[in-house]
């Protein structure tokens, strides 16, 4: 998003707290001219400067980050669809989306929330699927089998993979529609 939104947020918070630019610059331990350029929209506060201003205004830094994040539904789609890599790469449904999540979670709006929900779901799905597969294979080869043939076990595994693919494609549709609550099922491993 534009620098003007951050500038407006800083300016309105400063005025609501009854501070002058000089007072805020002093409380934040930054140069007055720097603060003036930020409030005029000529500079965008980043890193330490943003943290100092947020601390001086007694506001969480995250309130400003929402204004500095760009909206990129294409990246959200890419991150979501990257989970389909589990068809080719074992555990690709976890590691590839996680890498994409870590790279852009503070830069693209919605990536942090979608990434956490998605990775929690994929971790849950992977745990359940591999536990079931291990149990079935163990039963077929070392147990009684309970009527499970290797072909049936392969069909069950394929069914679970297909189910995960359908969930990913439904989530892709929901992301495209702008829904924020995607992947609501899963153990909250990442918070």
PDB file of C-alpha atoms in Angstrom:
ATOM      1  CA  UNK A   1       0.000   0.000   0.000  1.00  0.00           C
ATOM      2  CA  UNK A   2       1.005   3.615  -0.277  1.00  0.00           C
ATOM      3  CA  UNK A   3       3.229   5.558   2.053  1.00  0.00           C
ATOM      4  CA  UNK A   4       0.378   8.021   2.558  1.00  0.00           C
ATOM      5  CA  UNK A   5      -1.642   5.513   4.578  1.00  0.00           C
ATOM      6  CA  UNK A   6       1.174   4.991   7.074  1.00  0.00           C
ATOM      7  CA  UNK A   7       1.788   8.728   7.189  1.00  0.00           C
ATOM      8  CA  UNK A   8      -1.891   9.367   7.836  1.00  0.00           C
ATOM      9  CA  UNK A   9      -2.007   6.732  10.579  1.00  0.00           C
ATOM     10  CA  UNK A  10       1.063   8.188  12.318  1.00  0.00           C
ATOM     11  CA  UNK A  11      -0.232  11.754  11.996  1.00  0.00           C
ATOM     12  CA  UNK A  12      -3.712  10.938  13.277  1.00  0.00           C
ATOM     13  CA  UNK A  13      -2.349   8.902  16.212  1.00  0.00           C
ATOM     14  CA  UNK A  14       0.053  11.714  17.093  1.00  0.00           C
ATOM     15  CA  UNK A  15      -2.746  14.294  17.042  1.00  0.00           C
ATOM     16  CA  UNK A  16      -5.135  12.046  19.010  1.00  0.00           C
ATOM     17  CA  UNK A  17      -2.523  11.768  21.762  1.00  0.00           C
ATOM     18  CA  UNK A  18      -2.067  15.550  21.747  1.00  0.00           C
ATOM     19  CA  UNK A  19       1.575  15.440  20.682  1.00  0.00           C
ATOM     20  CA  UNK A  20       3.371  17.880  18.445  1.00  0.00           C
ATOM     21  CA  UNK A  21       5.815  16.641  15.818  1.00  0.00           C
ATOM     22  CA  UNK A  22       8.670  17.874  17.997  1.00  0.00           C
ATOM     23  CA  UNK A  23       7.411  15.936  21.030  1.00  0.00           C
ATOM     24  CA  UNK A  24       6.892  12.724  19.077  1.00  0.00           C
ATOM     25  CA  UNK A  25      10.339  13.011  17.500  1.00  0.00           C
ATOM     26  CA  UNK A  26      11.845  13.494  20.958  1.00  0.00           C
ATOM     27  CA  UNK A  27       9.912  10.570  22.532  1.00  0.00           C
ATOM     28  CA  UNK A  28      10.810   8.309  19.610  1.00  0.00           C
ATOM     29  CA  UNK A  29      14.455   9.444  19.617  1.00  0.00           C
ATOM     30  CA  UNK A  30      14.371  10.233  15.907  1.00  0.00           C
ATOM     31  CA  UNK A  31      15.220  13.344  13.947  1.00  0.00           C
ATOM     32  CA  UNK A  32      12.379  15.881  13.617  1.00  0.00           C
ATOM     33  CA  UNK A  33      13.015  16.229   9.887  1.00  0.00           C
ATOM     34  CA  UNK A  34      12.712  12.445   9.475  1.00  0.00           C
ATOM     35  CA  UNK A  35       9.325  12.493  11.203  1.00  0.00           C
ATOM     36  CA  UNK A  36       8.184  15.406   9.037  1.00  0.00           C
ATOM     37  CA  UNK A  37       9.182  13.551   5.855  1.00  0.00           C
ATOM     38  CA  UNK A  38       7.336  10.449   7.076  1.00  0.00           C
ATOM     39  CA  UNK A  39       4.159  12.375   7.907  1.00  0.00           C
ATOM     40  CA  UNK A  40       4.309  14.197   4.561  1.00  0.00           C
ATOM     41  CA  UNK A  41       4.494  10.828   2.791  1.00  0.00           C
ATOM     42  CA  UNK A  42       7.958  11.439   1.345  1.00  0.00           C
ATOM     43  CA  UNK A  43       9.596   8.644   3.365  1.00  0.00           C
ATOM     44  CA  UNK A  44       8.260   5.311   4.558  1.00  0.00           C
ATOM     45  CA  UNK A  45       9.272   4.284   8.079  1.00  0.00           C
ATOM     46  CA  UNK A  46      10.900   0.876   8.267  1.00  0.00           C
ATOM     47  CA  UNK A  47      12.630  -1.286  10.813  1.00  0.00           C
ATOM     48  CA  UNK A  48      13.920   0.532  13.853  1.00  0.00           C
ATOM     49  CA  UNK A  49      12.334   3.875  12.944  1.00  0.00           C
ATOM     50  CA  UNK A  50       8.889   2.285  12.747  1.00  0.00           C
ATOM     51  CA  UNK A  51       9.437   0.457  16.049  1.00  0.00           C
ATOM     52  CA  UNK A  52      10.538   3.667  17.786  1.00  0.00           C
ATOM     53  CA  UNK A  53       7.531   5.614  16.495  1.00  0.00           C
ATOM     54  CA  UNK A  54       5.146   2.795  17.473  1.00  0.00           C
ATOM     55  CA  UNK A  55       6.647   2.625  20.965  1.00  0.00           C
ATOM     56  CA  UNK A  56       6.401   6.391  21.401  1.00  0.00           C
ATOM     57  CA  UNK A  57       2.753   6.290  20.283  1.00  0.00           C
ATOM     58  CA  UNK A  58       2.106   3.263  22.537  1.00  0.00           C
ATOM     59  CA  UNK A  59       0.788   1.322  19.547  1.00  0.00           C
ATOM     60  CA  UNK A  60       1.768  -2.178  18.372  1.00  0.00           C
ATOM     61  CA  UNK A  61       3.994  -2.192  15.299  1.00  0.00           C
ATOM     62  CA  UNK A  62       1.544  -4.611  13.657  1.00  0.00           C
ATOM     63  CA  UNK A  63      -1.001  -1.791  13.401  1.00  0.00           C
ATOM     64  CA  UNK A  64       1.359  -0.048  11.001  1.00  0.00           C
ATOM     65  CA  UNK A  65       2.427  -3.185   9.143  1.00  0.00           C
ATOM     66  CA  UNK A  66      -1.094  -3.729   7.826  1.00  0.00           C
ATOM     67  CA  UNK A  67      -0.782  -0.364   6.128  1.00  0.00           C
ATOM     68  CA  UNK A  68       2.613  -1.115   4.612  1.00  0.00           C
ATOM     69  CA  UNK A  69       1.725  -4.553   3.287  1.00  0.00           C
ATOM     70  CA  UNK A  70       0.813  -4.890  -0.346  1.00  0.00           C
ATOM     71  CA  UNK A  71      -2.172  -6.893  -1.503  1.00  0.00           C
ATOM     72  CA  UNK A  72      -1.222  -9.729  -3.828  1.00  0.00           C
ATOM     73  CA  UNK A  73      -3.863 -12.406  -4.310  1.00  0.00           C
ATOM     74  CA  UNK A  74      -1.616 -14.002  -6.936  1.00  0.00           C
ATOM     75  CA  UNK A  75       0.982 -14.733  -4.276  1.00  0.00           C
ATOM     76  CA  UNK A  76      -1.700 -16.124  -1.963  1.00  0.00           C
ATOM     77  CA  UNK A  77      -2.822 -18.404  -4.805  1.00  0.00           C
ATOM     78  CA  UNK A  78       0.761 -19.504  -5.481  1.00  0.00           C
ATOM     79  CA  UNK A  79       1.371 -20.280  -1.825  1.00  0.00           C
ATOM     80  CA  UNK A  80      -1.884 -22.228  -1.581  1.00  0.00           C
ATOM     81  CA  UNK A  81      -1.425 -24.221  -4.794  1.00  0.00           C
ATOM     82  CA  UNK A  82       2.199 -25.010  -3.910  1.00  0.00           C
ATOM     83  CA  UNK A  83       0.791 -27.530  -1.427  1.00  0.00           C
ATOM     84  CA  UNK A  84      -0.119 -29.707  -4.416  1.00  0.00           C
ATOM     85  CA  UNK A  85       3.589 -30.469  -4.702  1.00  0.00           C
ATOM     86  CA  UNK A  86       3.008 -33.409  -2.337  1.00  0.00           C
ATOM     87  CA  UNK A  87       2.096 -35.430  -5.448  1.00  0.00           C
ATOM     88  CA  UNK A  88       5.717 -35.164  -6.616  1.00  0.00           C
ATOM     89  CA  UNK A  89       7.770 -34.257  -3.533  1.00  0.00           C
ATOM     90  CA  UNK A  90       7.194 -36.091  -0.245  1.00  0.00           C
ATOM     91  CA  UNK A  91       6.260 -33.521   2.421  1.00  0.00           C
ATOM     92  CA  UNK A  92       6.304 -30.815  -0.265  1.00  0.00           C
ATOM     93  CA  UNK A  93       2.842 -29.827   0.952  1.00  0.00           C
ATOM     94  CA  UNK A  94       4.518 -28.566   4.139  1.00  0.00           C
ATOM     95  CA  UNK A  95       7.991 -27.344   3.203  1.00  0.00           C
ATOM     96  CA  UNK A  96       7.266 -25.435  -0.020  1.00  0.00           C
ATOM     97  CA  UNK A  97       4.321 -23.419   1.376  1.00  0.00           C
ATOM     98  CA  UNK A  98       6.331 -22.845   4.562  1.00  0.00           C
ATOM     99  CA  UNK A  99       9.229 -21.386   2.561  1.00  0.00           C
ATOM    100  CA  UNK A 100       6.833 -19.119   0.637  1.00  0.00           C
ATOM    101  CA  UNK A 101       5.135 -18.135   3.900  1.00  0.00           C
ATOM    102  CA  UNK A 102       8.391 -17.228   5.653  1.00  0.00           C
ATOM    103  CA  UNK A 103       9.619 -15.188   2.667  1.00  0.00           C
ATOM    104  CA  UNK A 104       6.592 -12.878   2.460  1.00  0.00           C
ATOM    105  CA  UNK A 105       4.665 -13.099   5.728  1.00  0.00           C
ATOM    106  CA  UNK A 106       5.460  -9.484   6.666  1.00  0.00           C
ATOM    107  CA  UNK A 107       5.250  -8.089   3.142  1.00  0.00           C
ATOM    108  CA  UNK A 108       2.010  -9.345   1.584  1.00  0.00           C
ATOM    109  CA  UNK A 109      -1.322  -8.870   3.298  1.00  0.00           C
ATOM    110  CA  UNK A 110      -3.002 -12.144   4.217  1.00  0.00           C
ATOM    111  CA  UNK A 111       0.098 -14.343   3.836  1.00  0.00           C
ATOM    112  CA  UNK A 112       0.729 -14.704   7.565  1.00  0.00           C
ATOM    113  CA  UNK A 113      -2.818 -15.819   8.388  1.00  0.00           C
ATOM    114  CA  UNK A 114      -3.253 -18.055   5.330  1.00  0.00           C
ATOM    115  CA  UNK A 115       0.211 -19.561   5.804  1.00  0.00           C
ATOM    116  CA  UNK A 116      -0.398 -20.482   9.437  1.00  0.00           C
ATOM    117  CA  UNK A 117      -3.809 -21.995   8.726  1.00  0.00           C
ATOM    118  CA  UNK A 118      -2.598 -23.819   5.643  1.00  0.00           C
ATOM    119  CA  UNK A 119       0.515 -25.285   7.252  1.00  0.00           C
ATOM    120  CA  UNK A 120      -1.505 -26.357  10.318  1.00  0.00           C
ATOM    121  CA  UNK A 121      -3.959 -28.132   8.021  1.00  0.00           C
ATOM    122  CA  UNK A 122      -1.200 -29.772   5.966  1.00  0.00           C
ATOM    123  CA  UNK A 123       0.658 -30.906   9.105  1.00  0.00           C
ATOM    124  CA  UNK A 124      -2.575 -32.408  10.440  1.00  0.00           C
ATOM    125  CA  UNK A 125      -3.384 -34.078   7.112  1.00  0.00           C
ATOM    126  CA  UNK A 126       0.152 -35.449   6.777  1.00  0.00           C
ATOM    127  CA  UNK A 127       0.157 -36.835  10.319  1.00  0.00           C
ATOM    128  CA  UNK A 128      -3.223 -38.533   9.893  1.00  0.00           C
ATOM    129  CA  UNK A 129      -2.426 -39.874   6.425  1.00  0.00           C
ATOM    130  CA  UNK A 130       0.984 -41.272   7.310  1.00  0.00           C
ATOM    131  CA  UNK A 131      -0.354 -42.782  10.543  1.00  0.00           C
ATOM    132  CA  UNK A 132      -3.134 -44.498   8.622  1.00  0.00           C
ATOM    133  CA  UNK A 133      -0.778 -45.669   5.884  1.00  0.00           C
ATOM    134  CA  UNK A 134       1.700 -47.022   8.411  1.00  0.00           C
ATOM    135  CA  UNK A 135      -1.075 -48.849  10.258  1.00  0.00           C
ATOM    136  CA  UNK A 136      -2.530 -50.337   7.074  1.00  0.00           C
ATOM    137  CA  UNK A 137       0.828 -51.427   5.685  1.00  0.00           C
ATOM    138  CA  UNK A 138       1.815 -52.915   9.032  1.00  0.00           C
ATOM    139  CA  UNK A 139      -1.475 -54.834   9.185  1.00  0.00           C
ATOM    140  CA  UNK A 140      -1.182 -56.122   5.617  1.00  0.00           C
ATOM    141  CA  UNK A 141       2.376 -57.365   5.919  1.00  0.00           C
ATOM    142  CA  UNK A 142       2.703 -58.289   9.592  1.00  0.00           C
ATOM    143  CA  UNK A 143      -0.795 -58.664  10.948  1.00  0.00           C
ATOM    144  CA  UNK A 144      -3.975 -60.316  10.042  1.00  0.00           C
ATOM    145  CA  UNK A 145      -4.664 -57.974   7.171  1.00  0.00           C
ATOM    146  CA  UNK A 146      -8.364 -57.662   8.030  1.00  0.00           C
ATOM    147  CA  UNK A 147      -9.147 -58.018   4.338  1.00  0.00           C
ATOM    148  CA  UNK A 148      -6.806 -55.198   3.311  1.00  0.00           C
ATOM    149  CA  UNK A 149      -4.883 -56.152   0.212  1.00  0.00           C
ATOM    150  CA  UNK A 150      -1.934 -54.096  -1.036  1.00  0.00           C
ATOM    151  CA  UNK A 151      -4.180 -52.854  -3.859  1.00  0.00           C
ATOM    152  CA  UNK A 152      -6.823 -51.666  -1.397  1.00  0.00           C
ATOM    153  CA  UNK A 153      -4.168 -49.919   0.703  1.00  0.00           C
ATOM    154  CA  UNK A 154      -2.895 -48.162  -2.438  1.00  0.00           C
ATOM    155  CA  UNK A 155      -6.468 -47.113  -3.291  1.00  0.00           C
ATOM    156  CA  UNK A 156      -6.996 -45.709   0.226  1.00  0.00           C
ATOM    157  CA  UNK A 157      -3.726 -43.751   0.009  1.00  0.00           C
ATOM    158  CA  UNK A 158      -4.736 -42.417  -3.410  1.00  0.00           C
ATOM    159  CA  UNK A 159      -8.134 -41.432  -1.966  1.00  0.00           C
ATOM    160  CA  UNK A 160      -6.504 -39.446   0.831  1.00  0.00           C
ATOM    161  CA  UNK A 161      -4.217 -37.697  -1.661  1.00  0.00           C
ATOM    162  CA  UNK A 162      -7.196 -36.898  -3.857  1.00  0.00           C
ATOM    163  CA  UNK A 163      -9.145 -35.558  -0.874  1.00  0.00           C
ATOM    164  CA  UNK A 164      -6.264 -33.245   0.072  1.00  0.00           C
ATOM    165  CA  UNK A 165      -6.050 -32.010  -3.526  1.00  0.00           C
ATOM    166  CA  UNK A 166      -9.768 -31.217  -3.520  1.00  0.00           C
ATOM    167  CA  UNK A 167      -9.425 -29.280  -0.244  1.00  0.00           C
ATOM    168  CA  UNK A 168      -6.496 -27.304  -1.717  1.00  0.00           C
ATOM    169  CA  UNK A 169      -8.484 -26.477  -4.863  1.00  0.00           C
ATOM    170  CA  UNK A 170     -11.507 -25.390  -2.802  1.00  0.00           C
ATOM    171  CA  UNK A 171      -9.200 -23.178  -0.737  1.00  0.00           C
ATOM    172  CA  UNK A 172      -7.780 -21.700  -3.966  1.00  0.00           C
ATOM    173  CA  UNK A 173     -11.311 -20.780  -5.032  1.00  0.00           C
ATOM    174  CA  UNK A 174     -11.985 -19.235  -1.606  1.00  0.00           C
ATOM    175  CA  UNK A 175      -8.754 -17.213  -1.749  1.00  0.00           C
ATOM    176  CA  UNK A 176      -9.708 -15.923  -5.196  1.00  0.00           C
ATOM    177  CA  UNK A 177     -13.118 -14.904  -3.796  1.00  0.00           C
ATOM    178  CA  UNK A 178     -11.356 -12.946  -1.030  1.00  0.00           C
ATOM    179  CA  UNK A 179     -12.445 -15.128   1.879  1.00  0.00           C
ATOM    180  CA  UNK A 180     -10.173 -14.833   4.886  1.00  0.00           C
ATOM    181  CA  UNK A 181     -11.232 -17.940   6.806  1.00  0.00           C
ATOM    182  CA  UNK A 182      -9.643 -20.634   4.667  1.00  0.00           C
ATOM    183  CA  UNK A 183      -8.417 -23.972   6.085  1.00  0.00           C
ATOM    184  CA  UNK A 184     -10.419 -23.774   9.299  1.00  0.00           C
ATOM    185  CA  UNK A 185      -9.736 -27.458  10.123  1.00  0.00           C
ATOM    186  CA  UNK A 186      -6.434 -28.569  11.642  1.00  0.00           C
ATOM    187  CA  UNK A 187      -4.555 -28.756  14.894  1.00  0.00           C
ATOM    188  CA  UNK A 188      -3.262 -25.299  15.904  1.00  0.00           C
ATOM    189  CA  UNK A 189       0.421 -26.217  15.762  1.00  0.00           C
ATOM    190  CA  UNK A 190       1.604 -22.841  14.440  1.00  0.00           C
ATOM    191  CA  UNK A 191       0.087 -19.837  16.186  1.00  0.00           C
TER     192      UNK A 191
END
